[in-house]
Amino acid sequence: MTARSTALLTDRYELTMLDAALRDGTAERRCVFELFGRRLPGARRFGVVAGTGRLLGLLADFRFGDAELRYLRDEKVVDAATLAFLEGYRFTGSMTGYREGELYFPGSPILTVEGTFAEAVILETIALSILNHDSAVATAAARMSIAAGDRPLAEMGSRRAGEDSAVAAARACYIAGFGATSNLEAGRRWGVPTMGTAAHAWTLLHDTEEDAFRSQVEALGVGTTLLVDTYDIAQGVETAIRVAGTGLGGVRIDSGDLPTVAAQVREQLDALGATGTKITVTSDLDEFAIAALAASPVDAYGVGTSVVTGSGTPTAGMVYKLVARQDAAGGWVGVAKASVDKNSKGGRKAAFRTLDAGTATSELISVADGFEQLETALSHPDARALHVPLVVDGEVDPAFVGTVGVDAARAHHARVREELPVTALALSRSDPAIPTVYVEQ
Amino acid sequence: MTARSTALLTDRYELTMLDAALRDGTAERRCVFELFGRRLPGARRFGVVAGTGRLLGLLADFRFGDAELRYLRDEKVVDAATLAFLEGYRFTGSMTGYREGELYFPGSPILTVEGTFAEAVILETIALSILNHDSAVATAAARMSIAAGDRPLAEMGSRRAGEDSAVAAARACYIAGFGATSNLEAGRRWGVPTMGTAAHAWTLLHDTEEDAFRSQVEALGVGTTLLVDTYDIAQGVETAIRVAGTGLGGVRIDSGDLPTVAAQVREQLDALGATGTKITVTSDLDEFAIAALAASPVDAYGVGTSVVTGSGTPTAGMVYKLVARQDAAGGWVGVAKASVDKNSKGGRKAAFRTLDAGTATSELISVADGFEQLETALSHPDARALHVPLVVDGEVDPAFVGTVGVDAARAHHARVREELPVTALALSRSDPAIPTVYVEQ
């Protein structure tokens, strides 16, 4: 068990720039960095913001301790003046941004970080790592949650993700509508409900399937779920009901052509009198497979690989760009990279979702080269402001971190998902469900 | 900074099975679990094993402390007897397996875990999380390294991966042939060389591109690499040489049609007399883009998103299966799930790579239902045994962990890659480069 700092979860060039900026005096220039996505992951119709609460929580651990400073000194990454700066580093700037669980669209200014160049530039990697991973998972998860409708949906993909990303993925899925996870650390750290009963190893450990079922029922009660596909599914179902009785809580199927198998198992369970025994399916599901099972007698879904890997799009592709800075005279300048293939909009932004009778109609982004907070006079009376203060002068708002933050994000997502137009719920590749509209000041 | 246990990076059903097994007496049965892939990630021609050293390192932290036990008790995940078992848990079994950096093929028994059911079953999730992630990245990285040939290759994808997976990805890339990473924590923790100079924000921070270049050269010397595509590339190159002189170390290009742009920049640099200034390209590269640049005047590559996400296959899809166990009488039984679509081979395995004049010809896997160590009488005099002892009775071999383990894995990978047949080096989707051949005892 080792203490940990998050400060070196950072690309070297951020510290190299800091080093040079401390020499030439630009380190103290006030800057606005913006975290946004140029497009939605996987040509989806909407994106889901996730990770904000984790980032805010890890800010406190973004400190350079002895081990980190020693490494930077030994490797000559930065000079002595920069080491001294890093030793005292603590983010004292401010962040405003979208609530976690909020929907986003191309260009949405998801997170705005304001501070000196020195204190804001070194947060680039950790901010992007967290938001890109968690939002990719949450975006995929929301589509699966929509496809599952009222049927319970559990995340069980930890084994197909890096061991720490797995915990983050379970959290992101819960925010985006999943009901539970198999990952115990996600339960302990983030309050996500956990579930799970037995693997094929359980059946194989015993001399017979019947021994395994009997032992499981004795340990966990007849309300448990028995995995019936280790050998022959029909035989497994028969044994399960013989051992547990018709009050058996559920059976799980992890292989086969699921629509066919689910129908057969339901028929067999009903014929045996186990009409209340539920069927959970868990074999390589994604949003399309879940949708295809809508008419099948399936009671619950477990999703693994596809959701933790963003269902084909494992990163949201967000970027962290300098959009405004003070000049030498102290005035504000909007800035943006000019290369033709990566147009970025300079200037600080404010963002609003316009609504018509409760349904989203556009992502309205107000751009100003200057720095004043924009309280745009909107022509849409229904518009909802999307930015909230997350960190003020280095103080993180506790409403957005820890398990409280997760619960709030999950509730917020459920609420704002109701604003999506019906066309946004289709699973096929498409343009974003609503247009992004820029209003230049 | 918080102390950490890795024990809850675990799917709940492992503890549920443990709970039931402690009740029915099967917890003490000796078992052999095998970690393997049914197929190669992304229809590649070979896979690269990575993560073993991380897993062995994290075994020491796989302990249930107060926080973990309290969570399990409060959530009623397991009963009091199981909590007592977990409180004293320490893996005392053995592991044999492929060296980290080794090649693997479908069915290769990459890791064999032997111990009681109780102590071995609960390692399933953490073992798979680590091996699946790291091997997916290493497999993609090896292909990029082959495509890059002698040109230096750096990993800079941290921002497109979960913050901890990013560190693991940098490590996996280094093992598979990359020369450096942007990730400082990978440098500190694993000894991977780090690199990086400046982002677009550096140029945008300054009033002019010239100011930015001048300041960078003053801080880092003329050997530095200047990012020249913030505004206009030709202008950027001209400014770079004017500021730094013809001794400038390098320029970096992060946008545009790279074959075209690289040729133009080379021509311009040469015309300016900067014939020794190197060109690094970093814009959305993958193994195919790298291969397509083979004839272009590019000196070094930086790869981000594609390598940390496994270039289309972010998880290796390995599984952890019970393959042999003791029965009630103490005899050994080979076991396997029988469902038609997921054939697994029961029994403990030994694995060999057969070679002909130094070139691999097959993955030879010897299967025994019994438990005796197999010293198969091989007909191939060139065969190389692939299993080495990693953990013996709970003691981890220190040669495989920490920075020593990383260096050994990188060297081993470079060595065994030489055994690949030439056909294995092609990038297109294909069957595995060599067949997997089973020898039943």
Coordinates of N, CA and C in Angstrom, one line a residue, chain A residues 1-5 8-17 20-21 23-24 26 29 31 33 54 58 61 63 67-68 71-72 77 117 124-126 128-130 132-133 158-165 167 182-185 187-188 192 194-202 204-207 215 218-220 229-231 252 254-256 283 305 309 314-315 317-319 321-322 325 327-328 335-339 341-342, chain B residues 1-5 8-17 20-21 23-24 26 29 31 33 54 58 61 63 67-68 71-72 77 117 124-126 128-130 132-133 158-165 167 182-185 187-188 192 194-202 204-207 215 218-220 229-231 252 254-256 283 305 309 314-315 317-319 321-322 325 327-328 335-339 341-342:
Chain A
M1 N 0.9 -1.2 0.0 CA 0.0 0.0 0.0 C 0.9 1.2 0.0
T2 N 0.8 2.0 -1.0 CA 1.7 3.2 -1.2 C 0.9 4.5 -1.3
A3 N 1.4 5.5 -0.7 CA 0.8 6.8 -0.8 C 0.9 7.2 -2.3
R4 N 0.0 8.1 -2.7 CA 0.2 8.5 -4.1 C -0.1 9.9 -4.4
S5 N 0.7 10.5 -5.3 CA 0.4 11.8 -5.9 C -0.1 11.6 -7.3
L8 N 2.3 13.5 -11.5 CA 3.1 13.1 -12.6 C 2.3 12.4 -13.7
L9 N 0.9 12.4 -13.5 CA 0.1 11.9 -14.6 C -0.1 13.0 -15.6
T10 N 1.1 13.4 -16.1 CA 1.3 14.6 -16.9 C 2.2 14.4 -18.0
D11 N 2.0 15.0 -19.1 CA 2.9 14.9 -20.2 C 4.1 15.9 -20.0
R12 N 5.3 15.4 -20.3 CA 6.5 16.1 -20.0 C 6.5 17.5 -20.5
Y13 N 5.8 17.7 -21.7 CA 5.9 19.0 -22.3 C 5.2 20.1 -21.5
E14 N 4.3 19.7 -20.7 CA 3.7 20.7 -19.8 C 4.7 21.4 -18.9
L15 N 5.5 20.5 -18.3 CA 6.5 21.0 -17.4 C 7.7 21.7 -18.1
T16 N 7.9 21.3 -19.3 CA 8.9 22.0 -20.2 C 8.5 23.4 -20.5
M17 N 7.2 23.5 -20.8 CA 6.6 24.9 -21.1 C 6.6 25.7 -19.9
A20 N 10.1 27.1 -19.3 CA 10.4 28.2 -20.1 C 9.6 29.4 -19.8
A21 N 8.3 29.2 -19.4 CA 7.5 30.4 -19.1 C 7.9 31.1 -17.8
R23 N 10.9 31.4 -16.9 CA 12.1 32.2 -17.3 C 11.7 33.5 -18.0
D24 N 10.7 33.4 -18.9 CA 10.4 34.6 -19.8 C 9.3 35.4 -19.2
T26 N 6.1 34.8 -18.8 CA 4.7 34.6 -19.3 C 4.0 33.6 -18.3
R29 N 0.9 35.1 -16.7 CA -0.2 35.6 -17.5 C -1.5 34.9 -17.1
C31 N -4.8 33.1 -17.9 CA -5.2 32.3 -19.1 C -6.6 31.6 -18.9
F33 N -8.2 28.2 -20.3 CA -8.1 27.0 -21.1 C -9.5 26.4 -21.2
R54 N -14.4 13.1 -10.5 CA -13.1 12.5 -10.3 C -12.0 13.5 -10.4
L58 N -9.4 14.6 -7.5 CA -7.9 14.3 -7.7 C -7.1 15.6 -7.6
D61 N -4.8 15.8 -4.7 CA -3.6 15.0 -4.7 C -2.6 15.4 -5.8
R63 N -0.1 17.2 -6.1 CA 0.9 18.0 -5.4 C 2.2 17.2 -5.7
A67 N 9.1 12.4 -3.8 CA 9.4 11.4 -4.9 C 9.3 12.0 -6.3
E68 N 8.3 12.8 -6.4 CA 8.1 13.4 -7.8 C 9.2 14.5 -8.1
Y71 N 12.5 12.8 -8.9 CA 12.5 12.3 -10.3 C 12.8 13.4 -11.3
L72 N 12.1 14.5 -11.1 CA 12.2 15.7 -12.1 C 13.6 16.3 -12.0
V77 N 14.3 17.3 -15.9 CA 13.2 17.7 -16.7 C 13.0 19.2 -16.6
F117 N -1.0 30.9 -16.5 CA -0.6 29.9 -17.4 C 0.1 28.8 -16.6
E124 N -3.5 19.8 -18.0 CA -4.0 19.4 -19.3 C -4.2 17.9 -19.3
T125 N -3.1 17.1 -19.0 CA -3.2 15.7 -19.2 C -4.1 15.0 -18.3
I126 N -4.1 15.4 -17.0 CA -5.0 14.6 -16.1 C -6.4 15.0 -16.4
L128 N -7.8 15.8 -19.3 CA -8.2 15.1 -20.5 C -8.3 13.6 -20.3
S129 N -7.3 13.0 -19.6 CA -7.3 11.5 -19.4 C -8.7 11.2 -18.7
I130 N -9.0 11.9 -17.7 CA -10.2 11.5 -17.0 C -11.5 11.8 -17.8
N132 N -11.9 12.3 -21.1 CA -12.0 11.5 -22.3 C -12.4 10.0 -22.0
H133 N -11.8 9.4 -21.0 CA -12.2 8.1 -20.7 C -13.6 8.0 -20.2
S158 N -15.1 -5.1 -15.9 CA -13.8 -4.8 -15.2 C -12.7 -5.5 -15.8
R159 N -12.9 -6.8 -16.2 CA -11.8 -7.6 -16.6 C -11.3 -7.2 -18.0
R160 N -12.1 -6.4 -18.7 CA -11.7 -5.9 -20.1 C -11.3 -4.5 -20.1
A161 N -10.9 -3.9 -18.9 CA -10.4 -2.6 -18.9 C -9.2 -2.5 -17.9
G162 N -8.3 -1.6 -18.0 CA -7.3 -1.4 -17.0 C -7.9 -1.4 -15.7
E163 N -7.1 -1.9 -14.7 CA -7.7 -2.1 -13.3 C -8.3 -0.9 -12.7
D164 N -7.7 0.3 -12.9 CA -8.3 1.5 -12.3 C -9.3 2.1 -13.2
S165 N -9.1 2.0 -14.5 CA -10.1 2.5 -15.5 C -11.4 1.7 -15.3
V167 N -12.8 0.8 -12.5 CA -13.5 1.5 -11.4 C -14.2 2.7 -11.9
S182 N -20.4 -5.0 -11.2 CA -19.7 -6.1 -10.6 C -18.5 -5.7 -9.8
N183 N -18.1 -4.5 -9.9 CA -16.8 -4.0 -9.4 C -16.9 -3.5 -8.0
L184 N -16.3 -4.2 -7.1 CA -16.4 -3.9 -5.6 C -15.8 -2.6 -5.3
E185 N -14.7 -2.2 -5.9 CA -14.1 -1.0 -5.5 C -15.0 0.2 -5.9
G187 N -18.1 0.1 -5.8 CA -19.1 0.1 -4.7 C -18.5 0.8 -3.5
R188 N -17.3 0.5 -3.1 CA -16.7 1.1 -1.9 C -16.5 2.6 -2.1
V192 N -21.6 2.8 -5.9 CA -22.4 2.2 -6.9 C -22.8 0.8 -6.4
T194 N -23.5 -3.0 -6.1 CA -22.7 -4.1 -6.7 C -23.6 -5.4 -6.8
M195 N -23.3 -6.2 -7.7 CA -24.0 -7.5 -7.9 C -23.1 -8.6 -8.5
G196 N -23.6 -9.8 -8.5 CA -22.9 -10.9 -9.0 C -23.0 -12.1 -8.1
T197 N -23.1 -13.3 -8.7 CA -23.2 -14.6 -7.9 C -22.1 -15.6 -8.2
A198 N -22.1 -16.1 -9.4 CA -21.1 -17.2 -9.6 C -20.7 -17.2 -11.1
A199 N -19.5 -17.8 -11.3 CA -18.9 -17.9 -12.6 C -18.9 -19.4 -13.0
H200 N -18.5 -19.7 -14.2 CA -18.4 -21.1 -14.6 C -17.5 -21.9 -13.7
A201 N -16.5 -21.2 -13.2 CA -15.5 -21.9 -12.3 C -16.2 -22.6 -11.1
W202 N -17.3 -21.9 -10.7 CA -18.0 -22.4 -9.5 C -18.6 -23.8 -9.8
L204 N -17.6 -25.8 -12.3 CA -16.5 -26.7 -12.6 C -15.7 -27.2 -11.3
L205 N -15.8 -26.4 -10.3 CA -15.1 -26.8 -9.1 C -15.7 -28.0 -8.4
H206 N -17.0 -28.1 -8.7 CA -17.8 -29.2 -8.0 C -17.8 -30.4 -8.9
D207 N -18.1 -31.6 -8.2 CA -18.1 -32.8 -9.0 C -19.3 -32.9 -9.9
S215 N -25.1 -26.1 -3.3 CA -24.2 -25.4 -2.4 C -24.5 -23.9 -2.5
E218 N -27.7 -23.1 -0.8 CA -27.6 -23.1 0.6 C -26.9 -21.9 1.2
A219 N -25.9 -21.4 0.4 CA -25.1 -20.2 0.9 C -25.9 -18.9 0.7
L220 N -26.6 -18.8 -0.5 CA -27.1 -17.5 -0.8 C -28.6 -17.4 -0.9
D229 N -25.4 -22.4 -18.0 CA -24.9 -22.8 -19.3 C -23.5 -23.4 -19.3
T230 N -23.1 -24.0 -18.2 CA -21.7 -24.6 -18.2 C -21.7 -25.8 -19.0
Y231 N -22.7 -26.6 -19.0 CA -22.7 -27.8 -19.8 C -23.8 -27.7 -20.8
R252 N -28.9 -17.3 -15.2 CA -28.1 -16.5 -16.1 C -27.6 -17.3 -17.2
D254 N -24.9 -17.1 -20.5 CA -23.7 -16.4 -20.9 C -23.2 -16.9 -22.3
S255 N -24.0 -17.6 -23.1 CA -23.6 -18.0 -24.4 C -24.8 -18.4 -25.2
G256 N -24.5 -18.6 -26.5 CA -25.6 -19.0 -27.4 C -26.3 -17.9 -28.1
S283 N -24.0 -12.3 -22.5 CA -23.0 -12.7 -23.5 C -22.7 -11.7 -24.6
T305 N -17.4 -6.1 -22.0 CA -16.4 -5.5 -22.8 C -16.9 -4.2 -23.5
T309 N -15.2 -0.3 -23.1 CA -14.4 0.2 -24.2 C -15.1 1.2 -25.0
P314 N -13.3 4.2 -27.7 CA -12.8 4.1 -26.3 C -12.3 5.5 -25.7
T315 N -12.3 6.5 -26.5 CA -11.9 7.8 -26.0 C -12.8 8.9 -26.7
G317 N -12.1 11.9 -27.3 CA -11.3 12.8 -28.2 C -11.4 14.2 -27.9
M318 N -11.7 14.5 -26.6 CA -11.7 16.0 -26.2 C -10.3 16.5 -26.2
V319 N -10.2 17.9 -26.3 CA -8.9 18.6 -26.3 C -9.0 19.7 -25.2
K321 N -7.6 23.4 -24.7 CA -6.9 24.4 -25.5 C -6.9 25.8 -24.8
L322 N -5.8 26.5 -25.0 CA -5.8 27.9 -24.6 C -6.7 28.7 -25.5
R325 N -6.1 34.8 -23.2 CA -5.0 35.1 -22.3 C -4.8 36.6 -22.2
D327 N -2.5 39.9 -22.4 CA -1.3 40.2 -23.1 C -0.4 41.0 -22.2
A328 N 0.7 41.5 -22.7 CA 1.7 42.1 -21.8 C 1.2 43.3 -21.1
V335 N -7.5 33.6 -28.4 CA -6.5 32.9 -29.2 C -7.0 31.6 -29.7
A336 N -6.5 31.2 -30.8 CA -6.8 29.8 -31.4 C -5.8 29.4 -32.4
K337 N -5.5 28.2 -32.5 CA -4.7 27.6 -33.5 C -5.3 27.8 -34.8
A338 N -4.6 28.1 -35.8 CA -5.1 28.5 -37.1 C -5.1 27.5 -38.2
S339 N -4.4 26.3 -37.9 CA -4.2 25.4 -39.0 C -5.6 24.9 -39.5
D341 N -7.1 22.3 -40.7 CA -7.9 21.1 -40.4 C -8.4 21.0 -39.0
K342 N -8.0 21.9 -38.2 CA -8.4 21.8 -36.8 C -9.0 23.1 -36.2
Chain B
M1 N -3.2 12.3 -0.7 CA -2.4 11.1 -0.9 C -3.0 10.0 0.0
T2 N -3.4 8.9 -0.6 CA -4.1 7.9 0.1 C -3.4 6.5 -0.1
A3 N -3.3 5.8 1.0 CA -2.8 4.4 0.9 C -3.8 3.6 0.1
R4 N -3.3 2.6 -0.6 CA -4.2 1.8 -1.4 C -4.1 0.3 -1.3
S5 N -5.2 -0.3 -1.4 CA -5.2 -1.8 -1.5 C -5.8 -2.1 -2.9
L8 N -10.0 -4.9 -3.8 CA -11.4 -4.7 -4.3 C -11.5 -4.4 -5.8
L9 N -10.4 -4.5 -6.5 CA -10.4 -4.4 -7.9 C -10.8 -5.8 -8.4
T10 N -12.0 -6.2 -8.0 CA -12.5 -7.6 -8.0 C -14.0 -7.6 -8.3
D11 N -14.4 -8.5 -9.1 CA -15.8 -8.7 -9.3 C -16.4 -9.4 -8.1
R12 N -17.6 -8.9 -7.8 CA -18.3 -9.4 -6.6 C -18.4 -10.9 -6.6
Y13 N -18.7 -11.5 -7.8 CA -19.0 -12.9 -7.7 C -17.9 -13.8 -7.3
E14 N -16.6 -13.2 -7.4 CA -15.5 -14.0 -6.9 C -15.6 -14.2 -5.4
L15 N -16.0 -13.2 -4.7 CA -16.2 -13.3 -3.2 C -17.4 -14.1 -2.8
T16 N -18.4 -14.0 -3.7 CA -19.6 -14.8 -3.4 C -19.3 -16.2 -3.5
M17 N -18.5 -16.6 -4.6 CA -18.2 -18.0 -4.7 C -17.3 -18.4 -3.6
A20 N -19.4 -19.2 -0.6 CA -20.1 -20.5 -0.6 C -19.1 -21.6 -0.6
A21 N -17.9 -21.5 -1.1 CA -16.9 -22.5 -1.1 C -16.4 -22.8 0.3
R23 N -18.1 -22.5 2.9 CA -19.2 -23.3 3.6 C -19.2 -24.7 3.2
D24 N -19.0 -25.0 1.9 CA -19.2 -26.4 1.5 C -17.9 -27.2 1.4
T26 N -15.2 -26.9 -0.5 CA -14.5 -26.9 -1.7 C -13.4 -25.8 -1.8
R29 N -9.9 -27.1 -2.1 CA -9.5 -27.9 -3.3 C -8.4 -27.2 -4.0
C31 N -6.5 -26.1 -7.2 CA -7.0 -25.7 -8.5 C -5.9 -25.2 -9.4
F33 N -5.9 -22.5 -12.5 CA -6.6 -21.6 -13.4 C -5.6 -21.2 -14.5
R54 N 3.4 -6.0 -13.8 CA 2.5 -5.2 -13.0 C 1.7 -6.0 -12.1
L58 N 1.6 -5.9 -8.0 CA 0.4 -5.5 -7.3 C -0.1 -6.7 -6.4
D61 N 0.0 -5.8 -2.8 CA -1.1 -4.9 -2.3 C -2.4 -5.5 -2.3
R63 N -4.3 -7.1 -0.4 CA -4.6 -7.4 0.9 C -5.9 -6.7 1.4
A67 N -10.6 -0.8 5.6 CA -11.6 -0.1 4.8 C -12.3 -1.2 3.9
E68 N -11.5 -2.1 3.4 CA -12.1 -3.1 2.4 C -13.0 -4.0 3.2
Y71 N -16.3 -2.3 4.2 CA -17.2 -2.3 3.1 C -17.9 -3.6 2.9
L72 N -17.1 -4.7 2.9 CA -17.7 -6.0 2.6 C -18.7 -6.4 3.7
V77 N -21.6 -8.5 1.6 CA -21.2 -9.2 0.5 C -20.8 -10.6 0.9
F117 N -8.7 -23.2 -4.4 CA -9.7 -22.5 -5.1 C -9.9 -21.1 -4.4
E124 N -9.0 -13.4 -10.3 CA -9.4 -13.4 -11.7 C -9.5 -12.0 -12.3
T125 N -10.2 -11.1 -11.6 CA -10.4 -9.8 -12.2 C -9.2 -9.0 -12.4
I126 N -8.4 -8.9 -11.3 CA -7.2 -8.1 -11.4 C -6.2 -8.6 -12.5
L128 N -6.9 -10.4 -15.2 CA -7.4 -10.1 -16.5 C -7.4 -8.6 -16.8
S129 N -7.8 -7.8 -15.9 CA -7.8 -6.3 -16.2 C -6.4 -5.9 -16.7
I130 N -5.4 -6.3 -15.9 CA -4.0 -5.9 -16.3 C -3.5 -6.5 -17.6
N132 N -5.2 -8.0 -20.0 CA -6.0 -7.6 -21.2 C -5.7 -6.2 -21.7
H133 N -5.6 -5.3 -20.8 CA -5.3 -3.9 -21.2 C -3.8 -3.8 -21.8
S158 N -1.3 9.7 -23.4 CA -1.9 9.7 -22.1 C -3.3 10.4 -22.0
R159 N -3.4 11.4 -22.7 CA -4.7 12.2 -22.6 C -5.9 11.4 -23.2
R160 N -5.6 10.4 -23.9 CA -6.7 9.6 -24.5 C -6.9 8.3 -23.9
A161 N -6.4 8.1 -22.6 CA -6.6 6.9 -21.9 C -6.9 7.3 -20.4
G162 N -7.6 6.5 -19.7 CA -7.7 6.7 -18.3 C -6.4 7.0 -17.6
E163 N -6.4 7.8 -16.6 CA -5.1 8.4 -16.1 C -4.1 7.3 -15.6
D164 N -4.6 6.2 -15.1 CA -3.7 5.2 -14.6 C -3.4 4.2 -15.8
S165 N -4.4 3.9 -16.6 CA -4.1 3.1 -17.8 C -3.1 3.8 -18.7
V167 N -0.4 5.3 -17.8 CA 0.9 4.9 -17.3 C 1.3 3.5 -17.7
S182 N 5.6 10.4 -23.4 CA 5.4 11.7 -22.8 C 5.1 11.7 -21.3
N183 N 4.7 10.5 -20.8 CA 4.1 10.4 -19.5 C 5.2 10.3 -18.4
L184 N 5.2 11.3 -17.6 CA 6.2 11.4 -16.5 C 6.1 10.3 -15.5
E185 N 4.9 9.9 -15.1 CA 4.8 8.9 -14.1 C 5.4 7.6 -14.6
G187 N 7.9 7.4 -16.5 CA 9.3 7.6 -16.4 C 9.7 7.3 -14.9
R188 N 9.0 7.9 -14.0 CA 9.4 7.7 -12.6 C 9.2 6.3 -12.1
V192 N 10.8 4.4 -18.0 CA 10.7 4.6 -19.4 C 11.2 6.0 -19.7
T194 N 11.5 9.7 -21.1 CA 10.4 10.6 -21.4 C 10.9 11.7 -22.3
M195 N 9.9 12.3 -23.0 CA 10.2 13.3 -24.0 C 9.1 14.3 -24.1
G196 N 9.4 15.4 -24.8 CA 8.3 16.4 -25.1 C 8.9 17.8 -24.9
T197 N 8.4 18.7 -25.7 CA 8.9 20.1 -25.6 C 7.8 21.1 -25.4
A198 N 6.9 21.3 -26.4 CA 5.9 22.3 -26.3 C 4.6 22.0 -27.0
A199 N 3.5 22.6 -26.6 CA 2.2 22.4 -27.2 C 1.9 23.7 -27.9
H200 N 0.7 23.7 -28.6 CA 0.2 24.9 -29.3 C 0.0 26.0 -28.3
A201 N -0.4 25.6 -27.1 CA -0.6 26.7 -26.0 C 0.6 27.5 -25.8
W202 N 1.8 26.9 -26.0 CA 3.0 27.7 -25.8 C 3.1 28.8 -26.8
L204 N 0.6 30.1 -28.5 CA -0.6 31.0 -28.3 C -0.4 31.9 -27.1
L205 N 0.4 31.4 -26.1 CA 0.6 32.2 -24.9 C 1.3 33.5 -25.2
H206 N 2.2 33.4 -26.2 CA 3.0 34.6 -26.5 C 2.4 35.5 -27.6
D207 N 2.9 36.7 -27.6 CA 2.3 37.7 -28.5 C 2.6 37.3 -29.9
S215 N 11.9 32.2 -26.8 CA 11.9 31.9 -25.4 C 12.2 30.4 -25.2
E218 N 15.9 29.7 -25.8 CA 16.7 30.3 -24.7 C 16.6 29.3 -23.5
A219 N 15.4 28.7 -23.3 CA 15.3 27.8 -22.1 C 15.8 26.5 -22.4
L220 N 15.7 25.9 -23.6 CA 16.0 24.5 -23.8 C 17.2 24.3 -24.8
D229 N 3.3 24.3 -36.5 CA 2.0 24.4 -37.2 C 0.9 25.1 -36.5
T230 N 1.2 26.0 -35.6 CA 0.2 26.7 -34.9 C -0.6 27.7 -35.9
Y231 N 0.2 28.4 -36.7 CA -0.4 29.3 -37.7 C -0.2 28.7 -39.1
R252 N 8.3 20.0 -35.2 CA 7.3 19.0 -35.1 C 6.1 19.5 -35.8
D254 N 2.0 18.7 -36.5 CA 0.9 18.0 -35.8 C -0.4 18.1 -36.6
S255 N -0.4 18.4 -37.9 CA -1.6 18.5 -38.7 C -1.2 18.5 -40.2
G256 N -2.3 18.3 -41.0 CA -2.1 18.4 -42.4 C -1.9 17.0 -43.0
S283 N 0.5 13.5 -35.9 CA -0.9 13.8 -36.1 C -1.7 12.5 -36.4
T305 N -3.5 8.6 -29.6 CA -4.7 7.8 -29.4 C -4.7 6.4 -29.8
T309 N -5.3 3.0 -27.3 CA -6.5 2.3 -27.4 C -6.4 1.0 -28.2
P314 N -9.2 -2.4 -28.0 CA -8.7 -1.9 -26.8 C -8.5 -3.0 -25.7
T315 N -9.0 -4.2 -25.9 CA -8.8 -5.2 -24.9 C -8.4 -6.5 -25.6
G317 N -9.1 -9.5 -24.8 CA -10.1 -10.5 -24.7 C -9.7 -11.8 -24.1
M318 N -8.7 -11.8 -23.2 CA -8.2 -13.0 -22.5 C -9.2 -13.4 -21.5
V319 N -9.2 -14.7 -21.1 CA -10.1 -15.2 -20.1 C -9.3 -15.9 -19.0
K321 N -9.7 -19.2 -16.7 CA -10.6 -20.3 -16.5 C -10.0 -21.4 -15.7
L322 N -10.9 -22.0 -14.9 CA -10.5 -23.2 -14.1 C -10.3 -24.3 -15.1
R325 N -8.6 -29.4 -11.3 CA -8.9 -29.3 -9.8 C -8.8 -30.7 -9.2
D327 N -10.3 -33.6 -7.0 CA -11.7 -34.0 -6.6 C -11.7 -34.4 -5.1
A328 N -12.9 -34.9 -4.7 CA -13.0 -35.1 -3.2 C -12.0 -36.1 -2.7
V335 N -10.9 -29.9 -16.2 CA -12.3 -29.4 -16.4 C -12.4 -28.3 -17.5
A336 N -13.5 -28.2 -18.1 CA -13.8 -27.2 -19.1 C -15.2 -27.0 -19.3
K337 N -15.6 -25.8 -19.6 CA -17.0 -25.4 -19.9 C -17.3 -26.1 -21.3
A338 N -18.5 -26.7 -21.4 CA -18.8 -27.5 -22.6 C -19.7 -26.8 -23.6
S339 N -20.1 -25.5 -23.3 CA -21.1 -24.9 -24.2 C -20.4 -24.8 -25.6
D341 N -20.3 -22.8 -28.1 CA -19.6 -21.7 -28.8 C -18.4 -21.2 -28.1
K342 N -18.0 -21.8 -27.0 CA -16.8 -21.3 -26.3 C -15.9 -22.4 -25.9

